[in-house]
């Protein structure tokens, strides 16, 4: 069984640019959630993908968008980057159990710096 | 949406003492409450969790209690060791959407 992986590890972008972050879910998991973790804060829920569709969204603007692929891997896209977007971006995978919530396991994160 | 509050933000204990971290949540629909440990520069690691149909769960030196009526849950670490030093996050979840507290930085003093 393989764990959650993310790429790239670090990224530096300029304000106004666009960025794509990638996540491969743990083997057997069909649900991927994305989080933004600012320094010294807890992870903030961005959105979740299940069966290639968005399945819930936190309080983030539309310039944060995502995709999930048939193999359950996922991308997070952020357009028109702002300085406040600098953070650790974590993805987490889990098995969707309908009414039952299953354990969620995190990837190592992508550290995004916007200058 | 769900709002999770966590206290204290920092906690220092002597090695061998107990540590308690408390969280409250707002959405009565939340039914799953995990705790994560995050060491500096590393990913959050699940250490224990509890579901809403259970009042208490224990795993060796770690225990979690849940009071659904009061909407609060707590993490208890007994016989603390220096390697327990880390940031701990609580979370509340419903339908696979997780909302995290702001974290508690625990320092265990040898």
PDB file of C-alpha atoms in Angstrom:
ATOM      1  CA  UNK A   1       0.000   0.000   0.000  1.00  0.00           C
ATOM      2  CA  UNK A   2       1.456   3.370  -1.019  1.00  0.00           C
ATOM      3  CA  UNK A   3       0.952   6.625   0.865  1.00  0.00           C
ATOM      4  CA  UNK A   4      -0.216  10.018  -0.316  1.00  0.00           C
ATOM      5  CA  UNK A   5       2.315  11.865  -2.451  1.00  0.00           C
ATOM      6  CA  UNK A   6       2.440  15.470  -3.621  1.00  0.00           C
ATOM      7  CA  UNK A   7       4.463  17.427  -6.139  1.00  0.00           C
ATOM      8  CA  UNK A   8       6.307  19.660  -6.265  1.00  0.00           C
ATOM      9  CA  UNK A   9       7.786  19.951  -2.770  1.00  0.00           C
ATOM     10  CA  UNK A  10       8.480  23.655  -3.022  1.00  0.00           C
ATOM     11  CA  UNK A  11       7.416  26.328  -5.473  1.00  0.00           C
ATOM     12  CA  UNK A  12       8.082  30.037  -5.841  1.00  0.00           C
ATOM     13  CA  UNK A  13       5.718  32.121  -7.942  1.00  0.00           C
ATOM     14  CA  UNK A  14       5.136  35.787  -8.636  1.00  0.00           C
ATOM     15  CA  UNK A  15       1.938  37.611  -7.764  1.00  0.00           C
ATOM     16  CA  UNK A  16      -0.608  37.299 -10.600  1.00  0.00           C
ATOM     17  CA  UNK A  17       0.755  34.016 -11.902  1.00  0.00           C
ATOM     18  CA  UNK A  18      -1.037  30.682 -11.936  1.00  0.00           C
ATOM     19  CA  UNK A  19       0.052  27.455 -10.224  1.00  0.00           C
ATOM     20  CA  UNK A  20      -0.882  23.770 -10.399  1.00  0.00           C
ATOM     21  CA  UNK A  21      -0.206  21.396  -7.522  1.00  0.00           C
ATOM     22  CA  UNK A  22      -0.546  17.636  -7.789  1.00  0.00           C
ATOM     23  CA  UNK A  23      -1.571  14.854  -5.435  1.00  0.00           C
ATOM     24  CA  UNK A  24      -1.667  11.076  -5.717  1.00  0.00           C
ATOM     25  CA  UNK A  25      -4.033   9.443  -3.283  1.00  0.00           C
ATOM     26  CA  UNK A  26      -3.237   6.468  -1.099  1.00  0.00           C
ATOM     27  CA  UNK A  27      -3.897   3.137  -2.751  1.00  0.00           C
ATOM     28  CA  UNK A  28      -7.570   2.223  -2.472  1.00  0.00           C
ATOM     29  CA  UNK A  29      -8.735   5.739  -1.556  1.00  0.00           C
ATOM     30  CA  UNK A  30     -11.263   7.457  -3.826  1.00  0.00           C
ATOM     31  CA  UNK A  31     -11.648  10.831  -2.124  1.00  0.00           C
ATOM     32  CA  UNK A  32      -9.147  13.677  -2.103  1.00  0.00           C
ATOM     33  CA  UNK A  33      -9.374  16.846  -0.039  1.00  0.00           C
ATOM     34  CA  UNK A  34      -7.172  19.927  -0.307  1.00  0.00           C
ATOM     35  CA  UNK A  35      -6.154  22.182   2.551  1.00  0.00           C
ATOM     36  CA  UNK A  36      -4.250  25.433   2.933  1.00  0.00           C
ATOM     37  CA  UNK A  37      -2.085  25.692   6.039  1.00  0.00           C
ATOM     38  CA  UNK A  38      -0.686  29.116   6.796  1.00  0.00           C
ATOM     39  CA  UNK A  39       2.270  29.338   9.154  1.00  0.00           C
ATOM     40  CA  UNK A  40       1.188  28.661  12.745  1.00  0.00           C
ATOM     41  CA  UNK A  41      -2.381  27.799  11.767  1.00  0.00           C
ATOM     42  CA  UNK A  42      -4.458  24.688  11.344  1.00  0.00           C
ATOM     43  CA  UNK A  43      -5.276  23.314   7.891  1.00  0.00           C
ATOM     44  CA  UNK A  44      -8.149  25.178   6.221  1.00  0.00           C
ATOM     45  CA  UNK A  45     -10.474  23.105   4.027  1.00  0.00           C
ATOM     46  CA  UNK A  46     -10.406  24.252   0.387  1.00  0.00           C
ATOM     47  CA  UNK A  47     -12.479  21.554  -1.328  1.00  0.00           C
ATOM     48  CA  UNK A  48     -12.967  17.837  -1.743  1.00  0.00           C
ATOM     49  CA  UNK A  49     -13.191  15.648  -4.821  1.00  0.00           C
ATOM     50  CA  UNK A  50     -15.020  12.352  -5.073  1.00  0.00           C
ATOM     51  CA  UNK A  51     -15.471  10.392  -8.290  1.00  0.00           C
ATOM     52  CA  UNK A  52     -14.042  13.282 -10.315  1.00  0.00           C
ATOM     53  CA  UNK A  53     -16.531  15.839  -9.008  1.00  0.00           C
ATOM     54  CA  UNK A  54     -16.275  18.557  -6.379  1.00  0.00           C
ATOM     55  CA  UNK A  55     -17.980  17.274  -3.256  1.00  0.00           C
ATOM     56  CA  UNK A  56     -17.864  20.212  -0.885  1.00  0.00           C
ATOM     57  CA  UNK A  57     -16.020  23.509  -0.714  1.00  0.00           C
ATOM     58  CA  UNK A  58     -14.695  25.713   2.035  1.00  0.00           C
ATOM     59  CA  UNK A  59     -14.565  29.503   2.120  1.00  0.00           C
ATOM     60  CA  UNK A  60     -12.147  29.999  -0.788  1.00  0.00           C
ATOM     61  CA  UNK A  61     -12.697  32.133  -3.918  1.00  0.00           C
ATOM     62  CA  UNK A  62     -13.338  30.639  -7.383  1.00  0.00           C
ATOM     63  CA  UNK A  63      -9.722  31.237  -8.431  1.00  0.00           C
ATOM     64  CA  UNK A  64      -9.023  28.084  -6.408  1.00  0.00           C
ATOM     65  CA  UNK A  65     -10.151  25.188  -8.573  1.00  0.00           C
ATOM     66  CA  UNK A  66      -9.408  21.523  -8.871  1.00  0.00           C
ATOM     67  CA  UNK A  67      -9.667  18.311 -10.801  1.00  0.00           C
ATOM     68  CA  UNK A  68      -9.774  14.641  -9.972  1.00  0.00           C
ATOM     69  CA  UNK A  69      -8.761  12.014 -12.488  1.00  0.00           C
ATOM     70  CA  UNK A  70     -10.086   8.455 -13.021  1.00  0.00           C
ATOM     71  CA  UNK A  71      -7.143   7.069 -11.020  1.00  0.00           C
ATOM     72  CA  UNK A  72      -8.253   9.341  -8.130  1.00  0.00           C
ATOM     73  CA  UNK A  73      -5.197  11.590  -8.331  1.00  0.00           C
ATOM     74  CA  UNK A  74      -5.974  15.281  -8.129  1.00  0.00           C
ATOM     75  CA  UNK A  75      -4.794  18.754  -9.037  1.00  0.00           C
ATOM     76  CA  UNK A  76      -5.246  22.071  -7.275  1.00  0.00           C
ATOM     77  CA  UNK A  77      -5.088  25.135  -9.501  1.00  0.00           C
ATOM     78  CA  UNK A  78      -4.767  28.658  -8.198  1.00  0.00           C
ATOM     79  CA  UNK A  79      -5.123  31.601 -10.596  1.00  0.00           C
ATOM     80  CA  UNK A  80      -4.106  35.226 -10.098  1.00  0.00           C
ATOM     81  CA  UNK A  81      -1.837  34.429  -7.173  1.00  0.00           C
ATOM     82  CA  UNK A  82      -1.814  36.817  -4.236  1.00  0.00           C
ATOM     83  CA  UNK A  83       0.829  37.242  -1.541  1.00  0.00           C
ATOM     84  CA  UNK A  84      -1.581  35.757   1.033  1.00  0.00           C
ATOM     85  CA  UNK A  85      -1.673  32.523  -0.960  1.00  0.00           C
ATOM     86  CA  UNK A  86       1.786  31.732   0.405  1.00  0.00           C
ATOM     87  CA  UNK A  87       1.258  28.630   2.538  1.00  0.00           C
ATOM     88  CA  UNK A  88       1.709  24.892   2.808  1.00  0.00           C
ATOM     89  CA  UNK A  89      -0.847  23.124   0.611  1.00  0.00           C
ATOM     90  CA  UNK A  90      -1.808  19.709   1.858  1.00  0.00           C
ATOM     91  CA  UNK A  91      -3.852  17.068   0.194  1.00  0.00           C
ATOM     92  CA  UNK A  92      -5.407  14.203   2.072  1.00  0.00           C
ATOM     93  CA  UNK A  93      -7.034  11.050   0.817  1.00  0.00           C
ATOM     94  CA  UNK A  94      -9.714   8.889   2.331  1.00  0.00           C
ATOM     95  CA  UNK A  95     -12.240   6.263   1.403  1.00  0.00           C
ATOM     96  CA  UNK A  96     -15.702   7.693   0.939  1.00  0.00           C
ATOM     97  CA  UNK A  97     -18.150   5.712   2.984  1.00  0.00           C
ATOM     98  CA  UNK A  98     -21.297   7.713   2.383  1.00  0.00           C
ATOM     99  CA  UNK A  99     -22.701   8.391   5.833  1.00  0.00           C
ATOM    100  CA  UNK A 100     -19.564   6.958   7.447  1.00  0.00           C
ATOM    101  CA  UNK A 101     -16.503   9.189   7.560  1.00  0.00           C
ATOM    102  CA  UNK A 102     -13.254   7.330   7.160  1.00  0.00           C
ATOM    103  CA  UNK A 103      -9.750   8.240   8.315  1.00  0.00           C
ATOM    104  CA  UNK A 104      -7.995  10.868   6.252  1.00  0.00           C
ATOM    105  CA  UNK A 105      -4.276  10.624   5.528  1.00  0.00           C
ATOM    106  CA  UNK A 106      -2.139  13.563   4.517  1.00  0.00           C
ATOM    107  CA  UNK A 107       0.555  13.997   1.919  1.00  0.00           C
ATOM    108  CA  UNK A 108       3.814  15.808   2.717  1.00  0.00           C
ATOM    109  CA  UNK A 109       2.549  19.087   1.289  1.00  0.00           C
ATOM    110  CA  UNK A 110       3.717  21.654  -1.243  1.00  0.00           C
ATOM    111  CA  UNK A 111       5.248  24.829   0.152  1.00  0.00           C
ATOM    112  CA  UNK A 112       4.124  27.713  -2.087  1.00  0.00           C
ATOM    113  CA  UNK A 113       5.780  31.091  -1.797  1.00  0.00           C
ATOM    114  CA  UNK A 114       4.302  34.044  -3.684  1.00  0.00           C
ATOM    115  CA  UNK A 115       6.568  37.068  -4.127  1.00  0.00           C
TER     116      UNK A 115
ATOM    117  CA  UNK B   1     -20.270  25.840   8.446  1.00  0.00           C
ATOM    118  CA  UNK B   2     -18.411  24.061  11.225  1.00  0.00           C
ATOM    119  CA  UNK B   3     -16.266  26.073  13.648  1.00  0.00           C
ATOM    120  CA  UNK B   4     -13.686  24.307  15.805  1.00  0.00           C
ATOM    121  CA  UNK B   5     -11.973  26.051  18.701  1.00  0.00           C
ATOM    122  CA  UNK B   6      -8.904  24.595  20.400  1.00  0.00           C
ATOM    123  CA  UNK B   7      -7.229  25.426  23.729  1.00  0.00           C
ATOM    124  CA  UNK B   8      -4.610  26.043  24.888  1.00  0.00           C
ATOM    125  CA  UNK B   9      -2.488  27.321  22.033  1.00  0.00           C
ATOM    126  CA  UNK B  10       0.713  26.409  23.865  1.00  0.00           C
ATOM    127  CA  UNK B  11       1.326  23.896  26.630  1.00  0.00           C
ATOM    128  CA  UNK B  12       4.505  23.010  28.500  1.00  0.00           C
ATOM    129  CA  UNK B  13       4.679  19.996  30.805  1.00  0.00           C
ATOM    130  CA  UNK B  14       7.395  18.156  32.660  1.00  0.00           C
ATOM    131  CA  UNK B  15       8.331  14.747  31.330  1.00  0.00           C
ATOM    132  CA  UNK B  16       6.093  12.134  32.940  1.00  0.00           C
ATOM    133  CA  UNK B  17       3.225  14.531  33.596  1.00  0.00           C
ATOM    134  CA  UNK B  18      -0.095  14.486  31.752  1.00  0.00           C
ATOM    135  CA  UNK B  19      -1.210  16.884  29.023  1.00  0.00           C
ATOM    136  CA  UNK B  20      -4.795  17.774  28.144  1.00  0.00           C
ATOM    137  CA  UNK B  21      -5.942  19.626  25.036  1.00  0.00           C
ATOM    138  CA  UNK B  22      -9.567  20.677  24.604  1.00  0.00           C
ATOM    139  CA  UNK B  23     -11.677  21.416  21.528  1.00  0.00           C
ATOM    140  CA  UNK B  24     -15.225  22.588  20.972  1.00  0.00           C
ATOM    141  CA  UNK B  25     -17.272  22.364  17.797  1.00  0.00           C
ATOM    142  CA  UNK B  26     -20.408  24.094  16.588  1.00  0.00           C
ATOM    143  CA  UNK B  27     -22.162  21.744  14.138  1.00  0.00           C
ATOM    144  CA  UNK B  28     -24.153  19.006  15.863  1.00  0.00           C
ATOM    145  CA  UNK B  29     -24.035  17.030  12.595  1.00  0.00           C
ATOM    146  CA  UNK B  30     -20.290  16.400  13.033  1.00  0.00           C
ATOM    147  CA  UNK B  31     -19.814  12.740  13.832  1.00  0.00           C
ATOM    148  CA  UNK B  32     -16.109  12.008  13.560  1.00  0.00           C
ATOM    149  CA  UNK B  33     -13.349  13.639  15.587  1.00  0.00           C
ATOM    150  CA  UNK B  34      -9.717  12.867  14.755  1.00  0.00           C
ATOM    151  CA  UNK B  35      -6.563  14.199  16.379  1.00  0.00           C
ATOM    152  CA  UNK B  36      -3.405  14.849  14.412  1.00  0.00           C
ATOM    153  CA  UNK B  37       0.202  15.347  15.497  1.00  0.00           C
ATOM    154  CA  UNK B  38       2.387  17.535  13.312  1.00  0.00           C
ATOM    155  CA  UNK B  39       6.120  17.751  13.848  1.00  0.00           C
ATOM    156  CA  UNK B  40       8.045  20.665  12.401  1.00  0.00           C
ATOM    157  CA  UNK B  41       8.210  20.466   8.627  1.00  0.00           C
ATOM    158  CA  UNK B  42       6.239  17.244   8.456  1.00  0.00           C
ATOM    159  CA  UNK B  43       2.740  16.201   7.484  1.00  0.00           C
ATOM    160  CA  UNK B  44      -0.055  15.853  10.064  1.00  0.00           C
ATOM    161  CA  UNK B  45      -0.216  12.286  11.364  1.00  0.00           C
ATOM    162  CA  UNK B  46      -3.423  10.745  12.675  1.00  0.00           C
ATOM    163  CA  UNK B  47      -2.870   9.628  16.281  1.00  0.00           C
ATOM    164  CA  UNK B  48      -6.350   8.792  17.520  1.00  0.00           C
ATOM    165  CA  UNK B  49      -9.953   9.368  16.549  1.00  0.00           C
ATOM    166  CA  UNK B  50     -13.430   8.969  18.025  1.00  0.00           C
ATOM    167  CA  UNK B  51     -16.883   8.682  16.540  1.00  0.00           C
ATOM    168  CA  UNK B  52     -20.020  10.268  17.888  1.00  0.00           C
ATOM    169  CA  UNK B  53     -21.467   6.987  19.142  1.00  0.00           C
ATOM    170  CA  UNK B  54     -18.565   6.543  21.580  1.00  0.00           C
ATOM    171  CA  UNK B  55     -17.751   8.576  24.692  1.00  0.00           C
ATOM    172  CA  UNK B  56     -14.135   7.581  25.207  1.00  0.00           C
ATOM    173  CA  UNK B  57     -11.335   5.801  23.381  1.00  0.00           C
ATOM    174  CA  UNK B  58      -7.879   4.892  24.577  1.00  0.00           C
ATOM    175  CA  UNK B  59      -4.697   3.788  22.833  1.00  0.00           C
ATOM    176  CA  UNK B  60      -1.780   3.198  25.194  1.00  0.00           C
ATOM    177  CA  UNK B  61      -0.815   6.626  26.610  1.00  0.00           C
ATOM    178  CA  UNK B  62      -3.322   8.545  24.499  1.00  0.00           C
ATOM    179  CA  UNK B  63      -7.045   8.888  25.160  1.00  0.00           C
ATOM    180  CA  UNK B  64      -9.835  10.975  23.711  1.00  0.00           C
ATOM    181  CA  UNK B  65     -13.157  11.847  25.326  1.00  0.00           C
ATOM    182  CA  UNK B  66     -16.258  13.219  23.632  1.00  0.00           C
ATOM    183  CA  UNK B  67     -19.228  15.038  25.133  1.00  0.00           C
ATOM    184  CA  UNK B  68     -21.812  15.365  22.350  1.00  0.00           C
ATOM    185  CA  UNK B  69     -24.245  17.343  24.457  1.00  0.00           C
ATOM    186  CA  UNK B  70     -21.681  20.014  25.265  1.00  0.00           C
ATOM    187  CA  UNK B  71     -20.029  19.662  21.837  1.00  0.00           C
ATOM    188  CA  UNK B  72     -16.545  19.283  23.170  1.00  0.00           C
ATOM    189  CA  UNK B  73     -13.835  16.675  22.988  1.00  0.00           C
ATOM    190  CA  UNK B  74     -10.430  16.380  24.597  1.00  0.00           C
ATOM    191  CA  UNK B  75      -7.085  14.698  24.045  1.00  0.00           C
ATOM    192  CA  UNK B  76      -5.292  13.265  27.059  1.00  0.00           C
ATOM    193  CA  UNK B  77      -1.648  12.221  26.933  1.00  0.00           C
ATOM    194  CA  UNK B  78      -0.302  10.483  30.034  1.00  0.00           C
ATOM    195  CA  UNK B  79       3.332   9.847  31.018  1.00  0.00           C
ATOM    196  CA  UNK B  80       4.519  12.403  28.497  1.00  0.00           C
ATOM    197  CA  UNK B  81       7.875  11.933  26.797  1.00  0.00           C
ATOM    198  CA  UNK B  82      10.113  14.432  24.953  1.00  0.00           C
ATOM    199  CA  UNK B  83       9.132  12.836  21.635  1.00  0.00           C
ATOM    200  CA  UNK B  84       5.526  13.903  22.306  1.00  0.00           C
ATOM    201  CA  UNK B  85       6.654  17.488  21.658  1.00  0.00           C
ATOM    202  CA  UNK B  86       4.822  18.678  18.529  1.00  0.00           C
ATOM    203  CA  UNK B  87       1.775  20.646  17.400  1.00  0.00           C
ATOM    204  CA  UNK B  88      -1.504  18.830  17.926  1.00  0.00           C
ATOM    205  CA  UNK B  89      -4.643  19.553  15.898  1.00  0.00           C
ATOM    206  CA  UNK B  90      -8.181  18.479  16.593  1.00  0.00           C
ATOM    207  CA  UNK B  91     -10.749  18.237  13.821  1.00  0.00           C
ATOM    208  CA  UNK B  92     -14.481  17.745  13.465  1.00  0.00           C
ATOM    209  CA  UNK B  93     -15.943  16.053  10.435  1.00  0.00           C
ATOM    210  CA  UNK B  94     -19.233  15.330   8.782  1.00  0.00           C
ATOM    211  CA  UNK B  95     -19.594  13.588   5.439  1.00  0.00           C
ATOM    212  CA  UNK B  96     -15.841  13.474   4.878  1.00  0.00           C
ATOM    213  CA  UNK B  97     -15.318  17.233   5.226  1.00  0.00           C
ATOM    214  CA  UNK B  98     -12.853  18.094   7.966  1.00  0.00           C
ATOM    215  CA  UNK B  99     -12.571  21.324   9.948  1.00  0.00           C
ATOM    216  CA  UNK B 100      -9.484  21.838  12.066  1.00  0.00           C
ATOM    217  CA  UNK B 101      -8.684  23.691  15.235  1.00  0.00           C
ATOM    218  CA  UNK B 102      -5.844  26.205  15.345  1.00  0.00           C
ATOM    219  CA  UNK B 103      -3.412  23.819  17.016  1.00  0.00           C
ATOM    220  CA  UNK B 104      -1.675  23.355  20.365  1.00  0.00           C
ATOM    221  CA  UNK B 105       2.094  23.483  20.566  1.00  0.00           C
ATOM    222  CA  UNK B 106       3.081  20.939  23.218  1.00  0.00           C
ATOM    223  CA  UNK B 107       6.555  21.036  24.735  1.00  0.00           C
ATOM    224  CA  UNK B 108       7.641  18.226  27.049  1.00  0.00           C
ATOM    225  CA  UNK B 109      10.521  19.344  29.239  1.00  0.00           C
ATOM    226  CA  UNK B 110      13.009  16.554  30.082  1.00  0.00           C
TER     227      UNK B 110
END
